[in-house]
Amino acid sequence: MTYATLRQALAFAARGWPVLPCQPGQKSPATRHGVCDATTDPGQITAWFGRRPDWNLAIATGAPGPDVLDVDQHGEAGNGYAAFRQLRAAGLLDGARAWVRTPSGGLHAYFTGTDQRNGHLPAHHLDFRSRGGYVLTPPSQVDGNPYELVKTLHGRGALDWDAVTRHLHLQREPPSRHRQPGRYDLSGLARWVASQAEGNRNAGLFWAANRAIEADPAADLSPLAAAASQAEGNRNAGLFWAANRAIEADPAADLSPLAAAARQAGLGEREITRTLDSARKGGRTRTPAPDHQAEAGEV
């Protein structure tokens, strides 16, 4: 990193957000007292990052700094995007002012700071950082992977962590006996997928799988996978490309329909997980469609 870190630190401090340095490439504080050393003093900030521009930059959360919802990405162990989508649908995230992608492929959502306590919902892969916490912020990086601003939003509200907890406890998956799988006729979608040119079938499969899941969350996607019948060597590239397209449109996109379609098409679980994780981490990079030529802020 260069003096961009110092400039960003001073910009946060001018906003009233206390900052602190962390060890290069790590999340651990570089000062003796950790987050208690966070400050908005320009002189101290310049001394820190002017002398060590390689240090990571962290913001102390909780008023006067921001509150941050941390959507974790744990690979095969799961991620917090399903819970994040539920909260968005319920309007509980309308106050967000920015989204930042983390090095693991997770997401930080920034809100107006409060004096709430920090929280952790391990079953939903969510963490909440408020009073006494801190988060790394751009241009910091971990293991060579950066924190990156995804989107600046218009919200300037707070996140009610108690409301988040209550909502997610009430939105647990309904018992499967209430579902009636297989009621949606996929024959039309399957014929459409089969009619797509070889290089376009991955994108067609993803689109069709999403339409089927919208109509029936328990839909059997095997007819679509059979219709795709693409060459085995192209399946992984197609999965990665379609996942990137979904993430470009929505960083919290639900990739489960795509994973299900890939599973039905013959990809293994490890390969699916590895490919989707790679797309989450690298979704900021536009990837050309398989068998096609490449298409010609502030927190």
GROMACS .gro file of C-alpha atoms in nm:
model
  299
    1MET     CA    1   0.000   0.000   0.000
    2THR     CA    2   0.105   0.361  -0.050
    3TYR     CA    3   0.008   0.688   0.112
    4ALA     CA    4  -0.346   0.615  -0.007
    5THR     CA    5  -0.392   0.452   0.334
    6LEU     CA    6  -0.296   0.776   0.510
    7ARG     CA    7  -0.530   0.978   0.291
    8GLN     CA    8  -0.819   0.740   0.360
    9ALA     CA    9  -0.746   0.738   0.733
   10LEU     CA   10  -0.750   1.119   0.744
   11ALA     CA   11  -1.075   1.126   0.545
   12PHE     CA   12  -1.243   0.895   0.797
   13ALA     CA   13  -1.108   1.104   1.085
   14ALA     CA   14  -1.244   1.422   0.927
   15ARG     CA   15  -1.583   1.252   0.925
   16GLY     CA   16  -1.547   1.184   1.297
   17TRP     CA   17  -1.469   0.812   1.267
   18PRO     CA   18  -1.180   0.702   1.492
   19VAL     CA   19  -0.919   0.489   1.316
   20LEU     CA   20  -0.628   0.269   1.419
   21PRO     CA   21  -0.348   0.080   1.243
   22CYS     CA   22  -0.329  -0.298   1.215
   23GLN     CA   23  -0.034  -0.519   1.129
   24PRO     CA   24   0.048  -0.549   0.756
   25GLY     CA   25  -0.175  -0.810   0.594
   26GLN     CA   26  -0.340  -0.892   0.927
   27LYS     CA   27  -0.638  -0.797   1.144
   28SER     CA   28  -0.446  -0.759   1.470
   29PRO     CA   29  -0.388  -0.400   1.596
   30ALA     CA   30  -0.042  -0.252   1.559
   31THR     CA   31  -0.071  -0.043   1.876
   32ARG     CA   32  -0.028  -0.149   2.238
   33HIS     CA   33  -0.388  -0.089   2.348
   34GLY     CA   34  -0.563  -0.196   2.032
   35VAL     CA   35  -0.897  -0.034   1.958
   36CYS     CA   36  -0.860   0.185   2.268
   37ASP     CA   37  -0.590   0.372   2.076
   38ALA     CA   38  -0.829   0.463   1.792
   39THR     CA   39  -0.829   0.836   1.727
   40THR     CA   40  -0.939   1.115   1.495
   41ASP     CA   41  -0.626   1.322   1.569
   42PRO     CA   42  -0.461   1.405   1.233
   43GLY     CA   43  -0.117   1.432   1.390
   44GLN     CA   44  -0.127   1.085   1.541
   45ILE     CA   45  -0.277   0.934   1.226
   46THR     CA   46  -0.005   1.095   1.012
   47ALA     CA   47   0.263   0.964   1.248
   48TRP     CA   48   0.124   0.611   1.220
   49PHE     CA   49   0.062   0.579   0.849
   50GLY     CA   50   0.325   0.828   0.731
   51ARG     CA   51   0.591   0.613   0.895
   52ARG     CA   52   0.429   0.277   0.807
   53PRO     CA   53   0.220   0.305   0.487
   54ASP     CA   54   0.210  -0.077   0.473
   55TRP     CA   55  -0.006  -0.098   0.787
   56ASN     CA   56  -0.367  -0.202   0.746
   57LEU     CA   57  -0.637   0.051   0.830
   58ALA     CA   58  -0.919  -0.018   1.075
   59ILE     CA   59  -1.220   0.185   1.189
   60ALA     CA   60  -1.343   0.173   1.549
   61THR     CA   61  -1.710   0.077   1.533
   62GLY     CA   62  -1.994   0.217   1.739
   63ALA     CA   63  -2.075   0.588   1.773
   64PRO     CA   64  -1.909   0.813   1.667
   65GLY     CA   65  -1.787   0.555   1.416
   66PRO     CA   66  -2.015   0.334   1.207
   67ASP     CA   67  -2.186   0.007   1.298
   68VAL     CA   68  -2.100  -0.280   1.063
   69LEU     CA   69  -2.285  -0.599   0.975
   70ASP     CA   70  -2.031  -0.865   0.881
   71VAL     CA   71  -2.160  -1.128   0.635
   72ASP     CA   72  -1.916  -1.417   0.669
   73GLN     CA   73  -1.802  -1.646   0.389
   74HIS     CA   74  -1.682  -1.978   0.529
   75GLY     CA   75  -1.655  -2.182   0.210
   76GLU     CA   76  -1.789  -2.534   0.251
   77ALA     CA   77  -1.901  -2.450   0.606
   78GLY     CA   78  -2.153  -2.199   0.470
   79ASN     CA   79  -2.200  -1.824   0.444
   80GLY     CA   80  -2.426  -1.544   0.563
   81TYR     CA   81  -2.574  -1.440   0.229
   82ALA     CA   82  -2.904  -1.624   0.277
   83ALA     CA   83  -2.961  -1.439   0.606
   84PHE     CA   84  -2.848  -1.114   0.445
   85ARG     CA   85  -3.111  -1.154   0.173
   86GLN     CA   86  -3.381  -1.221   0.432
   87LEU     CA   87  -3.289  -0.903   0.617
   88ARG     CA   88  -3.291  -0.700   0.297
   89ALA     CA   89  -3.632  -0.834   0.200
   90ALA     CA   90  -3.765  -0.738   0.544
   91GLY     CA   91  -3.635  -0.381   0.506
   92LEU     CA   92  -3.401  -0.413   0.803
   93LEU     CA   93  -3.096  -0.310   0.597
   94ASP     CA   94  -3.247  -0.001   0.434
   95GLY     CA   95  -3.026   0.229   0.641
   96ALA     CA   96  -2.699   0.093   0.497
   97ARG     CA   97  -2.464   0.355   0.355
   98ALA     CA   98  -2.209   0.126   0.188
   99TRP     CA   99  -2.116  -0.232   0.107
  100VAL     CA  100  -1.754  -0.345   0.122
  101ARG     CA  101  -1.637  -0.683  -0.006
  102THR     CA  102  -1.397  -0.862   0.230
  103PRO     CA  103  -1.094  -1.070   0.125
  104SER     CA  104  -1.277  -1.397   0.196
  105GLY     CA  105  -1.566  -1.308  -0.034
  106GLY     CA  106  -1.787  -1.189   0.250
  107LEU     CA  107  -1.949  -0.847   0.286
  108HIS     CA  108  -1.944  -0.554   0.531
  109ALA     CA  109  -2.256  -0.337   0.541
  110TYR     CA  110  -2.198   0.005   0.704
  111PHE     CA  111  -2.464   0.183   0.912
  112THR     CA  112  -2.488   0.489   1.133
  113GLY     CA  113  -2.306   0.413   1.457
  114THR     CA  114  -2.483   0.341   1.787
  115ASP     CA  115  -2.387   0.220   2.134
  116GLN     CA  116  -2.530  -0.131   2.085
  117ARG     CA  117  -2.335  -0.433   2.198
  118ASN     CA  118  -2.150  -0.651   1.948
  119GLY     CA  119  -2.335  -0.960   1.832
  120HIS     CA  120  -2.273  -1.300   1.675
  121LEU     CA  121  -2.517  -1.536   1.501
  122PRO     CA  122  -2.302  -1.838   1.412
  123ALA     CA  123  -2.591  -2.038   1.266
  124HIS     CA  124  -2.649  -1.756   1.016
  125HIS     CA  125  -2.280  -1.666   0.964
  126LEU     CA  126  -2.337  -1.306   1.071
  127ASP     CA  127  -2.145  -1.079   1.306
  128PHE     CA  128  -2.233  -0.730   1.427
  129ARG     CA  129  -1.969  -0.475   1.517
  130SER     CA  130  -2.071  -0.176   1.729
  131ARG     CA  131  -1.945  -0.031   2.059
  132GLY     CA  132  -1.591  -0.150   2.138
  133GLY     CA  133  -1.535  -0.327   1.807
  134TYR     CA  134  -1.341  -0.252   1.491
  135VAL     CA  135  -1.325  -0.361   1.127
  136LEU     CA  136  -1.060  -0.342   0.858
  137THR     CA  137  -1.153  -0.117   0.569
  138PRO     CA  138  -1.018  -0.034   0.220
  139PRO     CA  139  -0.740  -0.021   0.117
  140SER     CA  140  -0.643  -0.289   0.372
  141GLN     CA  141  -0.569  -0.643   0.258
  142VAL     CA  142  -0.529  -0.988   0.411
  143ASP     CA  143  -0.318  -1.259   0.248
  144GLY     CA  144  -0.283  -1.036  -0.057
  145ASN     CA  145  -0.660  -1.000  -0.104
  146PRO     CA  146  -0.804  -0.650  -0.059
  147TYR     CA  147  -1.109  -0.502   0.105
  148GLU     CA  148  -1.298  -0.325  -0.174
  149LEU     CA  149  -1.588  -0.083  -0.186
  150VAL     CA  150  -1.870  -0.254  -0.376
  151LYS     CA  151  -2.141   0.007  -0.361
  152THR     CA  152  -2.220   0.341  -0.199
  153LEU     CA  153  -2.585   0.361  -0.090
  154HIS     CA  154  -2.816   0.643   0.011
  155GLY     CA  155  -2.905   0.509   0.355
  156ARG     CA  156  -2.798   0.693   0.667
  157GLY     CA  157  -2.985   0.488   0.925
  158ALA     CA  158  -2.891   0.251   1.206
  159LEU     CA  159  -2.919  -0.127   1.217
  160ASP     CA  160  -3.134  -0.264   1.500
  161TRP     CA  161  -2.943  -0.578   1.599
  162ASP     CA  162  -3.220  -0.700   1.831
  163ALA     CA  163  -3.466  -0.676   1.541
  164VAL     CA  164  -3.222  -0.868   1.319
  165THR     CA  165  -3.194  -1.145   1.577
  166ARG     CA  166  -3.570  -1.170   1.626
  167HIS     CA  167  -3.639  -1.175   1.254
  168LEU     CA  168  -3.390  -1.449   1.175
  169HIS     CA  169  -3.517  -1.666   1.459
  170LEU     CA  170  -3.870  -1.633   1.319
  171GLN     CA  171  -3.765  -1.700   0.960
  172ARG     CA  172  -3.631  -2.049   1.007
  173GLU     CA  173  -3.693  -2.293   0.726
  174PRO     CA  174  -4.053  -2.425   0.737
  175PRO     CA  175  -4.097  -2.801   0.780
  176SER     CA  176  -4.051  -2.985   0.452
  177ARG     CA  177  -4.387  -3.162   0.485
  178HIS     CA  178  -4.558  -2.836   0.392
  179ARG     CA  179  -4.383  -2.825   0.058
  180GLN     CA  180  -4.521  -2.982  -0.256
  181PRO     CA  181  -4.219  -3.040  -0.477
  182GLY     CA  182  -4.228  -3.113  -0.844
  183ARG     CA  183  -4.547  -2.925  -0.927
  184TYR     CA  184  -4.386  -2.686  -1.172
  185ASP     CA  185  -4.356  -2.812  -1.531
  186LEU     CA  186  -4.003  -2.749  -1.654
  187SER     CA  187  -4.049  -2.894  -2.002
  188GLY     CA  188  -4.076  -2.551  -2.165
  189LEU     CA  189  -3.767  -2.419  -1.991
  190ALA     CA  190  -3.579  -2.740  -2.070
  191ARG     CA  191  -3.659  -2.708  -2.441
  192TRP     CA  192  -3.541  -2.348  -2.434
  193VAL     CA  193  -3.211  -2.443  -2.265
  194ALA     CA  194  -3.157  -2.721  -2.518
  195SER     CA  195  -3.210  -2.474  -2.803
  196GLN     CA  196  -2.927  -2.248  -2.686
  197ALA     CA  197  -2.598  -2.246  -2.871
  198GLU     CA  198  -2.321  -2.448  -2.706
  199GLY     CA  199  -2.137  -2.147  -2.566
  200ASN     CA  200  -2.451  -1.991  -2.422
  201ARG     CA  201  -2.599  -2.287  -2.240
  202ASN     CA  202  -2.437  -2.211  -1.905
  203ALA     CA  203  -2.598  -1.868  -1.891
  204GLY     CA  204  -2.924  -2.016  -2.016
  205LEU     CA  205  -2.913  -2.289  -1.754
  206PHE     CA  206  -2.857  -2.035  -1.477
  207TRP     CA  207  -3.144  -1.814  -1.596
  208ALA     CA  208  -3.381  -2.110  -1.633
  209ALA     CA  209  -3.288  -2.253  -1.293
  210ASN     CA  210  -3.369  -1.920  -1.127
  211ARG     CA  211  -3.708  -1.905  -1.302
  212ALA     CA  212  -3.787  -2.258  -1.185
  213ILE     CA  213  -3.687  -2.188  -0.824
  214GLU     CA  214  -3.897  -1.870  -0.823
  215ALA     CA  215  -4.202  -2.071  -0.926
  216ASP     CA  216  -4.129  -2.367  -0.695
  217PRO     CA  217  -3.851  -2.354  -0.431
  218ALA     CA  218  -3.844  -2.735  -0.431
  219ALA     CA  219  -3.835  -2.769  -0.810
  220ASP     CA  220  -3.647  -3.068  -0.954
  221LEU     CA  221  -3.383  -2.914  -1.178
  222SER     CA  222  -3.272  -3.240  -1.341
  223PRO     CA  223  -3.468  -3.175  -1.666
  224LEU     CA  224  -3.276  -2.848  -1.708
  225ALA     CA  225  -2.942  -3.016  -1.638
  226ALA     CA  226  -3.021  -3.291  -1.887
  227ALA     CA  227  -3.121  -3.032  -2.149
  228ALA     CA  228  -2.796  -2.844  -2.102
  229SER     CA  229  -2.587  -3.159  -2.174
  230GLN     CA  230  -2.278  -2.952  -2.237
  231ALA     CA  231  -1.924  -3.080  -2.273
  232GLU     CA  232  -1.775  -3.175  -1.936
  233GLY     CA  233  -1.469  -2.956  -1.979
  234ASN     CA  234  -1.684  -2.645  -2.009
  235ARG     CA  235  -1.902  -2.693  -1.701
  236ASN     CA  236  -1.670  -2.535  -1.448
  237ALA     CA  237  -1.605  -2.230  -1.667
  238GLY     CA  238  -1.978  -2.191  -1.721
  239LEU     CA  239  -2.049  -2.210  -1.349
  240PHE     CA  240  -1.785  -1.947  -1.273
  241TRP     CA  241  -1.906  -1.715  -1.548
  242ALA     CA  242  -2.274  -1.736  -1.451
  243ALA     CA  243  -2.189  -1.684  -1.082
  244ASN     CA  244  -1.994  -1.370  -1.169
  245ARG     CA  245  -2.286  -1.235  -1.370
  246ALA     CA  246  -2.516  -1.287  -1.072
  247ILE     CA  247  -2.274  -1.121  -0.827
  248GLU     CA  248  -2.223  -0.823  -1.057
  249ALA     CA  249  -2.598  -0.762  -1.048
  250ASP     CA  250  -2.625  -0.823  -0.672
  251PRO     CA  251  -2.326  -0.887  -0.440
  252ALA     CA  252  -2.560  -1.087  -0.214
  253ALA     CA  253  -2.706  -1.293  -0.499
  254ASP     CA  254  -2.844  -1.636  -0.412
  255LEU     CA  255  -2.618  -1.884  -0.594
  256SER     CA  256  -2.799  -2.195  -0.473
  257PRO     CA  257  -3.003  -2.241  -0.794
  258LEU     CA  258  -2.680  -2.228  -0.992
  259ALA     CA  259  -2.513  -2.475  -0.756
  260ALA     CA  260  -2.812  -2.710  -0.786
  261ALA     CA  261  -2.804  -2.692  -1.165
  262ALA     CA  262  -2.429  -2.757  -1.168
  263ARG     CA  263  -2.481  -3.052  -0.932
  264GLN     CA  264  -2.743  -3.200  -1.159
  265ALA     CA  265  -2.512  -3.147  -1.457
  266GLY     CA  266  -2.244  -3.361  -1.293
  267LEU     CA  267  -2.008  -3.127  -1.108
  268GLY     CA  268  -1.887  -3.249  -0.768
  269GLU     CA  269  -1.957  -3.068  -0.441
  270ARG     CA  270  -1.596  -2.962  -0.383
  271GLU     CA  271  -1.565  -2.827  -0.736
  272ILE     CA  272  -1.894  -2.637  -0.706
  273THR     CA  273  -1.798  -2.488  -0.370
  274ARG     CA  274  -1.449  -2.393  -0.487
  275THR     CA  275  -1.584  -2.231  -0.805
  276LEU     CA  276  -1.857  -2.031  -0.629
  277ASP     CA  277  -1.614  -1.921  -0.356
  278SER     CA  278  -1.376  -1.803  -0.628
  279ALA     CA  279  -1.657  -1.608  -0.790
  280ARG     CA  280  -1.748  -1.446  -0.454
  281LYS     CA  281  -1.389  -1.337  -0.399
  282GLY     CA  282  -1.331  -1.223  -0.754
  283GLY     CA  283  -1.678  -1.102  -0.850
  284ARG     CA  284  -1.536  -0.755  -0.899
  285THR     CA  285  -1.359  -0.878  -1.217
  286ARG     CA  286  -1.569  -0.911  -1.527
  287THR     CA  287  -1.519  -1.255  -1.681
  288PRO     CA  288  -1.599  -1.330  -2.048
  289ALA     CA  289  -1.866  -1.591  -2.116
  290PRO     CA  290  -1.731  -1.937  -2.193
  291ASP     CA  291  -1.685  -1.993  -2.567
  292HIS     CA  292  -1.735  -1.618  -2.625
  293GLN     CA  293  -1.497  -1.329  -2.671
  294ALA     CA  294  -1.452  -1.084  -2.385
  295GLU     CA  295  -1.705  -0.803  -2.382
  296ALA     CA  296  -1.564  -0.490  -2.518
  297GLY     CA  297  -1.622   0.603  -0.364
  298GLU     CA  298  -1.627   0.632  -0.088
  299VAL     CA  299  -1.748   0.428   0.220
   0.00000   0.00000   0.00000
